[in-house]
PDB file of C-alpha atoms in Angstrom:
ATOM      1  CA  UNK G  20     -15.381   2.032 -17.970  1.00 47.00           C
ATOM      2  CA  UNK G  21     -17.425   5.182 -17.446  1.00 42.00           C
ATOM      3  CA  UNK G  22     -15.765   8.553 -17.485  1.00 45.00           C
ATOM      4  CA  UNK G  23     -16.216  11.360 -15.001  1.00 41.00           C
ATOM      5  CA  UNK G  24     -18.628  12.976 -17.437  1.00 32.00           C
ATOM      6  CA  UNK G  25     -20.506   9.748 -18.171  1.00 31.00           C
ATOM      7  CA  UNK G  26     -23.889   8.881 -16.743  1.00 28.00           C
ATOM      8  CA  UNK G  27     -24.051   5.512 -15.063  1.00 31.00           C
ATOM      9  CA  UNK G  28     -27.209   3.564 -15.721  1.00 31.00           C
ATOM     10  CA  UNK G  29     -28.898   1.234 -13.287  1.00 32.00           C
ATOM     11  CA  UNK G  30     -27.922  -2.415 -13.250  1.00 33.00           C
ATOM     12  CA  UNK G  31     -26.134  -2.647 -16.569  1.00 34.00           C
ATOM     13  CA  UNK G  32     -23.757  -5.488 -15.802  1.00 35.00           C
ATOM     14  CA  UNK G  33     -23.690  -9.151 -14.834  1.00 36.00           C
ATOM     15  CA  UNK G  34     -25.154 -10.670 -11.677  1.00 33.00           C
ATOM     16  CA  UNK G  35     -27.414  -7.732 -10.945  1.00 35.00           C
ATOM     17  CA  UNK G  36     -31.161  -7.976 -11.400  1.00 37.00           C
ATOM     18  CA  UNK G  37     -33.734 -10.738 -11.513  1.00 35.00           C
ATOM     19  CA  UNK G  38     -34.652 -11.741 -15.035  1.00 35.00           C
ATOM     20  CA  UNK G  39     -31.680 -10.096 -16.704  1.00 36.00           C
ATOM     21  CA  UNK G  40     -29.441 -11.708 -19.268  1.00 36.00           C
ATOM     22  CA  UNK G  41     -25.722 -11.238 -19.806  1.00 37.00           C
ATOM     23  CA  UNK G  42     -24.421 -11.728 -23.332  1.00 36.00           C
ATOM     24  CA  UNK G  43     -27.641 -13.585 -24.105  1.00 40.00           C
ATOM     25  CA  UNK G  44     -27.359 -15.931 -21.123  1.00 43.00           C
ATOM     26  CA  UNK G  45     -29.853 -15.793 -18.220  1.00 43.00           C
ATOM     27  CA  UNK G  46     -28.456 -14.534 -14.931  1.00 42.00           C
ATOM     28  CA  UNK G  47     -28.385 -17.393 -12.398  1.00 44.00           C
ATOM     29  CA  UNK G  48     -30.746 -16.938  -9.440  1.00 41.00           C
ATOM     30  CA  UNK G  49     -27.959 -17.109  -6.871  1.00 39.00           C
ATOM     31  CA  UNK G  50     -26.456 -13.858  -8.162  1.00 42.00           C
ATOM     32  CA  UNK G  51     -29.568 -11.745  -7.532  1.00 40.00           C
ATOM     33  CA  UNK G  52     -28.493 -10.661  -4.089  1.00 49.00           C
ATOM     34  CA  UNK G  53     -25.053  -9.285  -4.390  1.00 61.00           C
ATOM     35  CA  UNK G  54     -24.706  -5.954  -6.134  1.00 67.00           C
ATOM     36  CA  UNK G  55     -26.442  -3.310  -8.204  1.00 71.00           C
ATOM     37  CA  UNK G  56     -24.835  -0.174  -9.580  1.00 79.00           C
ATOM     38  CA  UNK G  57     -28.038   1.908  -9.548  1.00 78.00           C
ATOM     39  CA  UNK G  58     -26.868   3.931  -6.540  1.00 83.00           C
ATOM     40  CA  UNK G  59     -23.857   5.246  -8.461  1.00 87.00           C
ATOM     41  CA  UNK G  60     -26.194   7.336 -10.607  1.00 86.00           C
ATOM     42  CA  UNK G  61     -26.690   9.406  -7.457  1.00 87.00           C
ATOM     43  CA  UNK G  62     -23.001   9.804  -6.597  1.00 90.00           C
ATOM     44  CA  UNK G  63     -21.595  13.215  -7.447  1.00 90.00           C
ATOM     45  CA  UNK G  64     -17.813  12.779  -7.264  1.00 92.00           C
ATOM     46  CA  UNK G  65     -16.011  15.046  -4.821  1.00 91.00           C
ATOM     47  CA  UNK G  66     -12.343  15.894  -4.895  1.00 92.00           C
ATOM     48  CA  UNK G  67     -10.825  13.696  -2.206  1.00 90.00           C
ATOM     49  CA  UNK G  68     -13.315  10.819  -2.434  1.00 96.00           C
ATOM     50  CA  UNK G  69     -11.679   7.480  -1.587  1.00 97.00           C
ATOM     51  CA  UNK G  70     -13.088   4.225  -2.981  1.00 98.00           C
ATOM     52  CA  UNK G  71     -11.861   0.838  -1.767  1.00 98.00           C
ATOM     53  CA  UNK G  72     -12.715  -1.828  -4.325  1.00 97.00           C
ATOM     54  CA  UNK G  73     -12.348  -5.600  -4.527  1.00 96.00           C
ATOM     55  CA  UNK G  74     -14.174  -8.681  -5.714  1.00 93.00           C
ATOM     56  CA  UNK G  75     -14.207 -10.021  -2.123  1.00 93.00           C
ATOM     57  CA  UNK G  76     -12.049 -11.625   0.584  1.00 92.00           C
ATOM     58  CA  UNK G  77      -8.958  -9.643  -0.337  1.00 94.00           C
ATOM     59  CA  UNK G  78      -8.485  -7.487   2.741  1.00 94.00           C
ATOM     60  CA  UNK G  79     -11.346  -5.087   2.027  1.00 94.00           C
ATOM     61  CA  UNK G  80     -12.358  -4.401   5.631  1.00 93.00           C
ATOM     62  CA  UNK G  81      -8.696  -4.233   6.645  1.00 95.00           C
ATOM     63  CA  UNK G  82      -7.925  -1.647   3.971  1.00 97.00           C
ATOM     64  CA  UNK G  83     -11.024   0.389   4.799  1.00 96.00           C
ATOM     65  CA  UNK G  84      -9.762   0.636   8.372  1.00 96.00           C
ATOM     66  CA  UNK G  85      -6.264   1.565   7.164  1.00 97.00           C
ATOM     67  CA  UNK G  86      -7.597   4.312   4.872  1.00 98.00           C
ATOM     68  CA  UNK G  87      -9.692   5.770   7.673  1.00 96.00           C
ATOM     69  CA  UNK G  88      -6.749   5.793  10.080  1.00 97.00           C
ATOM     70  CA  UNK G  89      -4.440   7.372   7.506  1.00 98.00           C
ATOM     71  CA  UNK G  90      -6.977  10.158   6.992  1.00 96.00           C
ATOM     72  CA  UNK G  91      -7.360  10.665  10.741  1.00 94.00           C
ATOM     73  CA  UNK G  92     -10.892   9.265  10.954  1.00 91.00           C
ATOM     74  CA  UNK G  93     -12.368   7.092  13.693  1.00 86.00           C
ATOM     75  CA  UNK G  94     -15.167   4.524  13.664  1.00 87.00           C
ATOM     76  CA  UNK G  95     -17.578   5.526  16.407  1.00 83.00           C
ATOM     77  CA  UNK G  96     -20.171   2.751  16.054  1.00 83.00           C
ATOM     78  CA  UNK G  97     -19.846   0.647  12.904  1.00 87.00           C
ATOM     79  CA  UNK G  98     -17.634   0.739   9.815  1.00 90.00           C
ATOM     80  CA  UNK G  99     -20.676   0.808   7.531  1.00 86.00           C
ATOM     81  CA  UNK G 100     -21.720   4.170   9.001  1.00 88.00           C
ATOM     82  CA  UNK G 101     -18.615   5.946   7.721  1.00 91.00           C
ATOM     83  CA  UNK G 102     -17.438   3.680   4.893  1.00 93.00           C
ATOM     84  CA  UNK G 103     -20.550   2.085   3.351  1.00 90.00           C
ATOM     85  CA  UNK G 104     -20.817  -0.635   0.725  1.00 89.00           C
ATOM     86  CA  UNK G 105     -23.300   1.357  -1.296  1.00 85.00           C
ATOM     87  CA  UNK G 106     -23.815  -1.019  -4.224  1.00 83.00           C
ATOM     88  CA  UNK G 107     -24.971  -4.001  -2.186  1.00 76.00           C
ATOM     89  CA  UNK G 108     -28.162  -5.173  -3.878  1.00 64.00           C
ATOM     90  CA  UNK G 109     -30.853  -6.543  -1.579  1.00 53.00           C
ATOM     91  CA  UNK G 110     -33.358  -8.894  -3.134  1.00 49.00           C
ATOM     92  CA  UNK G 111     -37.015  -8.304  -2.284  1.00 47.00           C
ATOM     93  CA  UNK G 112     -36.981 -10.547   0.810  1.00 45.00           C
ATOM     94  CA  UNK G 113     -33.797  -8.984   2.144  1.00 49.00           C
ATOM     95  CA  UNK G 114     -35.011  -5.441   1.496  1.00 46.00           C
ATOM     96  CA  UNK G 115     -38.000  -6.061   3.754  1.00 48.00           C
ATOM     97  CA  UNK G 116     -35.764  -7.395   6.536  1.00 47.00           C
ATOM     98  CA  UNK G 117     -32.919  -4.907   6.078  1.00 53.00           C
ATOM     99  CA  UNK G 118     -34.514  -1.544   5.205  1.00 51.00           C
ATOM    100  CA  UNK G 119     -31.157   0.269   5.484  1.00 51.00           C
ATOM    101  CA  UNK G 120     -30.217  -1.357   2.171  1.00 60.00           C
ATOM    102  CA  UNK G 121     -32.998   0.134   0.034  1.00 70.00           C
ATOM    103  CA  UNK G 122     -32.007   2.602  -2.686  1.00 74.00           C
ATOM    104  CA  UNK G 123     -33.701   5.450  -0.840  1.00 80.00           C
ATOM    105  CA  UNK G 124     -31.931   4.588   2.410  1.00 79.00           C
ATOM    106  CA  UNK G 125     -28.569   4.486   0.637  1.00 80.00           C
ATOM    107  CA  UNK G 126     -29.249   7.843  -1.035  1.00 84.00           C
ATOM    108  CA  UNK G 127     -29.974   9.274   2.398  1.00 85.00           C
ATOM    109  CA  UNK G 128     -26.781   7.776   3.793  1.00 84.00           C
ATOM    110  CA  UNK G 129     -24.783   9.302   0.935  1.00 87.00           C
ATOM    111  CA  UNK G 130     -26.224  12.716   1.742  1.00 88.00           C
ATOM    112  CA  UNK G 131     -25.108  12.373   5.369  1.00 88.00           C
ATOM    113  CA  UNK G 132     -21.486  11.438   4.647  1.00 89.00           C
ATOM    114  CA  UNK G 133     -18.803  14.116   4.982  1.00 84.00           C
ATOM    115  CA  UNK G 134     -18.062  15.829   1.676  1.00 78.00           C
ATOM    116  CA  UNK G 135     -14.293  15.431   1.993  1.00 81.00           C
ATOM    117  CA  UNK G 136     -12.868  12.988   2.517  1.00 89.00           C
ATOM    118  CA  UNK G 137     -15.778  10.712   1.667  1.00 95.00           C
ATOM    119  CA  UNK G 138     -15.194   6.963   1.904  1.00 96.00           C
ATOM    120  CA  UNK G 139     -17.035   4.435  -0.258  1.00 96.00           C
ATOM    121  CA  UNK G 140     -16.680   0.681  -0.709  1.00 95.00           C
ATOM    122  CA  UNK G 141     -17.572  -1.193  -3.882  1.00 94.00           C
ATOM    123  CA  UNK G 142     -17.549  -4.769  -5.111  1.00 91.00           C
ATOM    124  CA  UNK G 143     -18.374  -3.754  -8.686  1.00 90.00           C
ATOM    125  CA  UNK G 144     -16.172  -4.668 -11.586  1.00 89.00           C
ATOM    126  CA  UNK G 145     -14.856  -1.780 -13.641  1.00 90.00           C
ATOM    127  CA  UNK G 146     -17.401  -2.196 -16.445  1.00 86.00           C
ATOM    128  CA  UNK G 147     -20.192  -1.443 -13.991  1.00 85.00           C
ATOM    129  CA  UNK G 148     -18.619   1.377 -12.015  1.00 89.00           C
ATOM    130  CA  UNK G 149     -18.421   5.013 -13.098  1.00 90.00           C
ATOM    131  CA  UNK G 150     -14.779   6.034 -13.142  1.00 94.00           C
ATOM    132  CA  UNK G 151     -13.973   9.569 -12.007  1.00 95.00           C
ATOM    133  CA  UNK G 152     -10.593  11.202 -12.486  1.00 95.00           C
ATOM    134  CA  UNK G 153     -10.870  13.165  -9.226  1.00 95.00           C
ATOM    135  CA  UNK G 154     -11.556  10.081  -7.085  1.00 96.00           C
ATOM    136  CA  UNK G 155      -8.846   7.828  -5.642  1.00 97.00           C
ATOM    137  CA  UNK G 156      -9.417   4.076  -6.021  1.00 98.00           C
ATOM    138  CA  UNK G 157      -7.608   1.386  -4.031  1.00 98.00           C
ATOM    139  CA  UNK G 158      -8.092  -2.004  -5.680  1.00 98.00           C
ATOM    140  CA  UNK G 159      -7.368  -5.158  -3.688  1.00 98.00           C
ATOM    141  CA  UNK G 160      -6.398  -8.639  -4.851  1.00 97.00           C
ATOM    142  CA  UNK G 161      -5.189 -11.888  -3.305  1.00 95.00           C
ATOM    143  CA  UNK G 162      -3.849 -15.303  -4.244  1.00 94.00           C
ATOM    144  CA  UNK G 163      -6.874 -17.115  -5.686  1.00 94.00           C
ATOM    145  CA  UNK G 164      -6.275 -20.260  -3.620  1.00 93.00           C
ATOM    146  CA  UNK G 165      -6.448 -18.253  -0.389  1.00 92.00           C
ATOM    147  CA  UNK G 166      -9.527 -16.421  -1.663  1.00 94.00           C
ATOM    148  CA  UNK G 167     -11.155 -19.810  -2.190  1.00 92.00           C
ATOM    149  CA  UNK G 168     -10.448 -20.814   1.407  1.00 91.00           C
ATOM    150  CA  UNK G 169     -11.639 -17.479   2.759  1.00 89.00           C
ATOM    151  CA  UNK G 170     -14.835 -17.238   0.733  1.00 91.00           C
ATOM    152  CA  UNK G 171     -15.749 -20.781   1.759  1.00 92.00           C
ATOM    153  CA  UNK G 172     -15.346 -19.806   5.430  1.00 88.00           C
ATOM    154  CA  UNK G 173     -17.430 -16.716   4.662  1.00 86.00           C
ATOM    155  CA  UNK G 174     -20.165 -18.922   3.176  1.00 90.00           C
ATOM    156  CA  UNK G 175     -20.054 -21.208   6.214  1.00 89.00           C
ATOM    157  CA  UNK G 176     -20.387 -18.205   8.524  1.00 86.00           C
ATOM    158  CA  UNK G 177     -23.806 -17.233   7.155  1.00 87.00           C
ATOM    159  CA  UNK G 178     -26.695 -17.741   9.544  1.00 87.00           C
ATOM    160  CA  UNK G 179     -29.683 -19.852   8.544  1.00 88.00           C
ATOM    161  CA  UNK G 180     -31.627 -16.628   8.048  1.00 83.00           C
ATOM    162  CA  UNK G 181     -29.001 -15.354   5.594  1.00 81.00           C
ATOM    163  CA  UNK G 182     -29.011 -18.602   3.619  1.00 84.00           C
ATOM    164  CA  UNK G 183     -32.802 -18.505   3.406  1.00 80.00           C
ATOM    165  CA  UNK G 184     -32.947 -14.872   2.308  1.00 75.00           C
ATOM    166  CA  UNK G 185     -30.278 -15.395  -0.341  1.00 75.00           C
ATOM    167  CA  UNK G 186     -31.844 -18.658  -1.492  1.00 75.00           C
ATOM    168  CA  UNK G 187     -28.591 -20.518  -0.894  1.00 83.00           C
ATOM    169  CA  UNK G 188     -28.215 -24.165   0.106  1.00 87.00           C
ATOM    170  CA  UNK G 189     -26.218 -25.270   3.103  1.00 92.00           C
ATOM    171  CA  UNK G 190     -22.488 -25.157   2.291  1.00 92.00           C
ATOM    172  CA  UNK G 191     -21.194 -28.319   0.629  1.00 93.00           C
ATOM    173  CA  UNK G 192     -17.783 -29.808   1.357  1.00 93.00           C
ATOM    174  CA  UNK G 193     -14.832 -27.529   0.605  1.00 91.00           C
ATOM    175  CA  UNK G 194     -13.744 -29.668  -2.363  1.00 92.00           C
ATOM    176  CA  UNK G 195     -17.222 -29.565  -3.898  1.00 92.00           C
ATOM    177  CA  UNK G 196     -17.427 -25.820  -3.298  1.00 92.00           C
ATOM    178  CA  UNK G 197     -14.022 -25.054  -4.800  1.00 91.00           C
ATOM    179  CA  UNK G 198     -14.615 -27.056  -7.981  1.00 89.00           C
ATOM    180  CA  UNK G 199     -17.646 -24.911  -8.805  1.00 88.00           C
ATOM    181  CA  UNK G 200     -16.385 -21.613  -7.414  1.00 91.00           C
ATOM    182  CA  UNK G 201     -13.034 -21.562  -9.213  1.00 88.00           C
ATOM    183  CA  UNK G 202     -14.841 -21.979 -12.544  1.00 85.00           C
ATOM    184  CA  UNK G 203     -17.668 -19.452 -12.294  1.00 84.00           C
ATOM    185  CA  UNK G 204     -17.615 -17.872  -8.845  1.00 87.00           C
ATOM    186  CA  UNK G 205     -20.632 -19.750  -7.497  1.00 82.00           C
ATOM    187  CA  UNK G 206     -22.375 -18.779  -5.253  1.00 82.00           C
ATOM    188  CA  UNK G 207     -20.856 -15.302  -5.541  1.00 82.00           C
ATOM    189  CA  UNK G 208     -19.268 -13.916  -8.712  1.00 83.00           C
ATOM    190  CA  UNK G 209     -16.133 -14.771 -10.712  1.00 87.00           C
ATOM    191  CA  UNK G 210     -13.057 -13.566  -8.870  1.00 92.00           C
ATOM    192  CA  UNK G 211     -10.483 -13.760 -11.653  1.00 93.00           C
ATOM    193  CA  UNK G 212     -12.729 -11.943 -14.142  1.00 91.00           C
ATOM    194  CA  UNK G 213     -13.247  -9.156 -11.620  1.00 93.00           C
ATOM    195  CA  UNK G 214      -9.490  -8.673 -11.232  1.00 96.00           C
ATOM    196  CA  UNK G 215      -9.021  -8.765 -15.012  1.00 94.00           C
ATOM    197  CA  UNK G 216     -11.657  -6.055 -15.342  1.00 94.00           C
ATOM    198  CA  UNK G 217      -9.857  -3.726 -12.937  1.00 96.00           C
ATOM    199  CA  UNK G 218      -6.490  -4.486 -14.523  1.00 96.00           C
ATOM    200  CA  UNK G 219      -7.585  -2.169 -17.334  1.00 94.00           C
ATOM    201  CA  UNK G 220      -7.026   0.726 -14.935  1.00 96.00           C
ATOM    202  CA  UNK G 221      -3.662  -0.329 -13.518  1.00 94.00           C
ATOM    203  CA  UNK G 222      -1.812   2.571 -15.163  1.00 95.00           C
ATOM    204  CA  UNK G 223      -4.270   5.245 -14.071  1.00 97.00           C
ATOM    205  CA  UNK G 224      -2.613   7.701 -11.659  1.00 97.00           C
ATOM    206  CA  UNK G 225      -5.655   7.665  -9.371  1.00 97.00           C
ATOM    207  CA  UNK G 226      -5.700   3.848  -8.983  1.00 98.00           C
ATOM    208  CA  UNK G 227      -3.527   1.906  -6.544  1.00 98.00           C
ATOM    209  CA  UNK G 228      -3.309  -1.888  -6.719  1.00 98.00           C
ATOM    210  CA  UNK G 229      -2.655  -3.589  -3.373  1.00 98.00           C
ATOM    211  CA  UNK G 230      -2.017  -7.316  -2.883  1.00 97.00           C
ATOM    212  CA  UNK G 231      -3.012  -9.089   0.326  1.00 95.00           C
ATOM    213  CA  UNK G 232       0.185 -11.139   0.556  1.00 95.00           C
ATOM    214  CA  UNK G 233       2.333  -8.026   0.448  1.00 96.00           C
ATOM    215  CA  UNK G 234       0.168  -6.432   3.128  1.00 96.00           C
ATOM    216  CA  UNK G 235       0.727  -9.449   5.362  1.00 94.00           C
ATOM    217  CA  UNK G 236       4.487  -9.578   4.738  1.00 95.00           C
ATOM    218  CA  UNK G 237       5.132  -5.868   5.143  1.00 97.00           C
ATOM    219  CA  UNK G 238       2.143  -4.043   6.641  1.00 97.00           C
ATOM    220  CA  UNK G 239       4.205  -0.984   7.537  1.00 98.00           C
ATOM    221  CA  UNK G 240       5.592  -0.644   4.018  1.00 98.00           C
ATOM    222  CA  UNK G 241       2.219  -1.140   2.341  1.00 98.00           C
ATOM    223  CA  UNK G 242       0.448   1.253   4.711  1.00 98.00           C
ATOM    224  CA  UNK G 243       3.123   3.829   3.936  1.00 98.00           C
ATOM    225  CA  UNK G 244       2.540   3.218   0.216  1.00 98.00           C
ATOM    226  CA  UNK G 245      -1.218   3.737   0.639  1.00 98.00           C
ATOM    227  CA  UNK G 246      -0.561   6.915   2.633  1.00 98.00           C
ATOM    228  CA  UNK G 247       1.647   8.270  -0.144  1.00 98.00           C
ATOM    229  CA  UNK G 248      -1.083   7.483  -2.684  1.00 98.00           C
ATOM    230  CA  UNK G 249      -3.585   9.353  -0.496  1.00 98.00           C
ATOM    231  CA  UNK G 250      -1.126  12.274  -0.298  1.00 97.00           C
ATOM    232  CA  UNK G 251      -0.681  11.984   3.462  1.00 97.00           C
ATOM    233  CA  UNK G 252       2.717  12.530   5.088  1.00 97.00           C
ATOM    234  CA  UNK G 253       2.801  10.316   8.170  1.00 97.00           C
ATOM    235  CA  UNK G 254       5.424  10.524  10.889  1.00 97.00           C
ATOM    236  CA  UNK G 255       7.162   7.281  11.867  1.00 97.00           C
ATOM    237  CA  UNK G 256       5.300   7.386  15.163  1.00 98.00           C
ATOM    238  CA  UNK G 257       1.912   7.770  13.488  1.00 97.00           C
ATOM    239  CA  UNK G 258       2.732   5.025  11.000  1.00 98.00           C
ATOM    240  CA  UNK G 259       3.561   2.652  13.849  1.00 97.00           C
ATOM    241  CA  UNK G 260       0.278   3.567  15.557  1.00 97.00           C
ATOM    242  CA  UNK G 261      -1.690   2.735  12.417  1.00 97.00           C
ATOM    243  CA  UNK G 262       0.122  -0.590  11.972  1.00 97.00           C
ATOM    244  CA  UNK G 263      -0.880  -1.554  15.512  1.00 96.00           C
ATOM    245  CA  UNK G 264      -4.442  -0.213  15.252  1.00 95.00           C
ATOM    246  CA  UNK G 265      -5.080  -2.130  12.033  1.00 95.00           C
ATOM    247  CA  UNK G 266      -3.400  -5.400  12.982  1.00 93.00           C
ATOM    248  CA  UNK G 267      -5.421  -8.603  12.768  1.00 88.00           C
ATOM    249  CA  UNK G 268      -5.273  -9.044  16.533  1.00 89.00           C
ATOM    250  CA  UNK G 269      -6.628  -5.546  17.203  1.00 90.00           C
ATOM    251  CA  UNK G 270      -9.401  -5.801  14.631  1.00 88.00           C
ATOM    252  CA  UNK G 271     -10.410  -9.288  15.758  1.00 84.00           C
ATOM    253  CA  UNK G 272     -10.780  -7.969  19.311  1.00 85.00           C
ATOM    254  CA  UNK G 273     -13.014  -5.163  17.994  1.00 85.00           C
ATOM    255  CA  UNK G 274     -14.942  -7.370  15.592  1.00 82.00           C
ATOM    256  CA  UNK G 275     -18.357  -5.888  16.362  1.00 80.00           C
ATOM    257  CA  UNK G 276     -17.194  -2.552  14.920  1.00 85.00           C
ATOM    258  CA  UNK G 277     -16.442  -4.152  11.552  1.00 83.00           C
ATOM    259  CA  UNK G 278     -19.276  -6.676  11.222  1.00 78.00           C
ATOM    260  CA  UNK G 279     -22.129  -5.726   8.889  1.00 72.00           C
ATOM    261  CA  UNK G 280     -25.054  -4.376  10.917  1.00 57.00           C
ATOM    262  CA  UNK G 281     -27.306  -7.371  10.437  1.00 65.00           C
ATOM    263  CA  UNK G 282     -27.884 -10.934  11.573  1.00 71.00           C
ATOM    264  CA  UNK G 283     -26.211 -12.338   8.468  1.00 76.00           C
ATOM    265  CA  UNK G 284     -23.168 -13.795  10.183  1.00 78.00           C
ATOM    266  CA  UNK G 285     -22.705 -16.146  13.084  1.00 75.00           C
ATOM    267  CA  UNK G 286     -21.295 -14.286  16.059  1.00 69.00           C
ATOM    268  CA  UNK G 287     -17.569 -13.707  15.918  1.00 61.00           C
ATOM    269  CA  UNK G 288     -17.174 -15.219  12.434  1.00 59.00           C
ATOM    270  CA  UNK G 289     -16.963 -12.159  10.158  1.00 60.00           C
ATOM    271  CA  UNK G 290     -13.224 -11.676  10.746  1.00 62.00           C
ATOM    272  CA  UNK G 291     -11.784 -15.152  10.390  1.00 63.00           C
ATOM    273  CA  UNK G 292      -8.065 -16.090  10.362  1.00 64.00           C
ATOM    274  CA  UNK G 293      -6.506 -13.275   8.361  1.00 64.00           C
ATOM    275  CA  UNK G 294      -3.541 -15.290   7.066  1.00 66.00           C
ATOM    276  CA  UNK G 295      -1.818 -16.059   3.795  1.00 73.00           C
ATOM    277  CA  UNK G 296      -1.049 -19.596   2.665  1.00 75.00           C
ATOM    278  CA  UNK G 297      -4.037 -21.244   4.369  1.00 76.00           C
ATOM    279  CA  UNK G 298      -4.656 -23.164   1.166  1.00 86.00           C
ATOM    280  CA  UNK G 299      -1.550 -25.292   1.803  1.00 85.00           C
ATOM    281  CA  UNK G 300      -3.377 -27.055   4.633  1.00 83.00           C
ATOM    282  CA  UNK G 301      -6.665 -27.451   2.780  1.00 83.00           C
ATOM    283  CA  UNK G 302      -5.983 -28.132  -0.886  1.00 89.00           C
ATOM    284  CA  UNK G 303      -5.828 -31.590  -2.400  1.00 91.00           C
ATOM    285  CA  UNK G 304      -3.673 -32.288  -5.448  1.00 92.00           C
ATOM    286  CA  UNK G 305      -6.824 -32.331  -7.558  1.00 92.00           C
ATOM    287  CA  UNK G 306      -7.778 -28.852  -6.329  1.00 91.00           C
ATOM    288  CA  UNK G 307      -4.294 -27.509  -7.089  1.00 92.00           C
ATOM    289  CA  UNK G 308      -4.613 -28.902 -10.616  1.00 93.00           C
ATOM    290  CA  UNK G 309      -8.043 -27.289 -11.033  1.00 91.00           C
ATOM    291  CA  UNK G 310      -6.635 -23.964  -9.911  1.00 91.00           C
ATOM    292  CA  UNK G 311      -3.684 -24.166 -12.279  1.00 92.00           C
ATOM    293  CA  UNK G 312      -5.973 -24.992 -15.192  1.00 92.00           C
ATOM    294  CA  UNK G 313      -8.095 -21.911 -14.481  1.00 91.00           C
ATOM    295  CA  UNK G 314      -4.979 -19.767 -14.034  1.00 91.00           C
ATOM    296  CA  UNK G 315      -3.819 -20.716 -17.518  1.00 93.00           C
ATOM    297  CA  UNK G 316      -6.985 -19.163 -18.944  1.00 93.00           C
ATOM    298  CA  UNK G 317      -5.957 -15.733 -17.644  1.00 94.00           C
ATOM    299  CA  UNK G 318      -3.623 -13.274 -19.288  1.00 94.00           C
ATOM    300  CA  UNK G 319      -0.009 -13.600 -18.057  1.00 94.00           C
ATOM    301  CA  UNK G 320      -0.346 -10.152 -16.477  1.00 95.00           C
ATOM    302  CA  UNK G 321      -3.389 -11.054 -14.372  1.00 96.00           C
ATOM    303  CA  UNK G 322      -2.017 -14.498 -13.464  1.00 95.00           C
ATOM    304  CA  UNK G 323       1.321 -13.067 -12.317  1.00 95.00           C
ATOM    305  CA  UNK G 324      -0.377 -10.373 -10.225  1.00 96.00           C
ATOM    306  CA  UNK G 325      -2.684 -12.833  -8.483  1.00 95.00           C
ATOM    307  CA  UNK G 326       0.044 -15.367  -7.756  1.00 94.00           C
ATOM    308  CA  UNK G 327       2.893 -13.034  -6.762  1.00 93.00           C
ATOM    309  CA  UNK G 328       1.587  -9.516  -6.236  1.00 95.00           C
ATOM    310  CA  UNK G 329       3.998  -8.312  -8.906  1.00 94.00           C
ATOM    311  CA  UNK G 330       2.966  -6.316 -11.963  1.00 90.00           C
ATOM    312  CA  UNK G 331       4.290  -6.982 -15.437  1.00 76.00           C
ATOM    313  CA  UNK G 332       6.517  -4.149 -16.637  1.00 68.00           C
TER     314      UNK G 332
END
């Protein structure tokens, strides 16, 4: 974990650059696309910066929208314009097709963002992200079984162009996908390890852990908790407005505002079902057993958080 005074170096962690090794092991080709921390060397932390972080499929877009609404901000055109994922790492082919994702373009975007509050999204684990004491971090997690269902739908929503650019095969069956993904994160990155990384910061006063299941069960209560963390005193009326404005139904109807500005996803597929417990309709007994075996490899603290949304005392 880097300190506020530390200097972040480019692409120091796993799944970042072509040809790199991690702990002596070559980085698999499928991980080249996803993220690179080089941009963070150009981030000067401002008091009031808000970073929403997650591995993936844990309510990231939802929470970005909530944070914006709490801070009184609107999305005029696209979420990425005001709340960018700055450490997305385009491979060479993607960079040519999506020039807004080059390092220079992201540096320019950073310079155009408001100084306070400034909103940033990251999918970096904590070992690869500079940690600043004057920045507020909201870290998101979800039941791993539901993440598996959601990330598979995400994979299936990629267009043929996206699959080609990322050098990914057509999605296999869900059972085949889950068996590989739950072990090493293929074709993305390991979910449980990402959560374990961030768990190191759970007691930091400028870090708030939020669990998807709790957000679904009590959106008003969790939004109020996020508002308190962001030091915003919301009236009951304003809180109700934010609950409605950030509901699944509202966001689904405004999907084009939240979709990444590219042809990566099939139309209308970026926001999917937005529900908890979907795994109950999709998991076989064998898949449940696989999940439980992987869960046993985690620390009790991480396992309890992922399964229940409760922290160990």
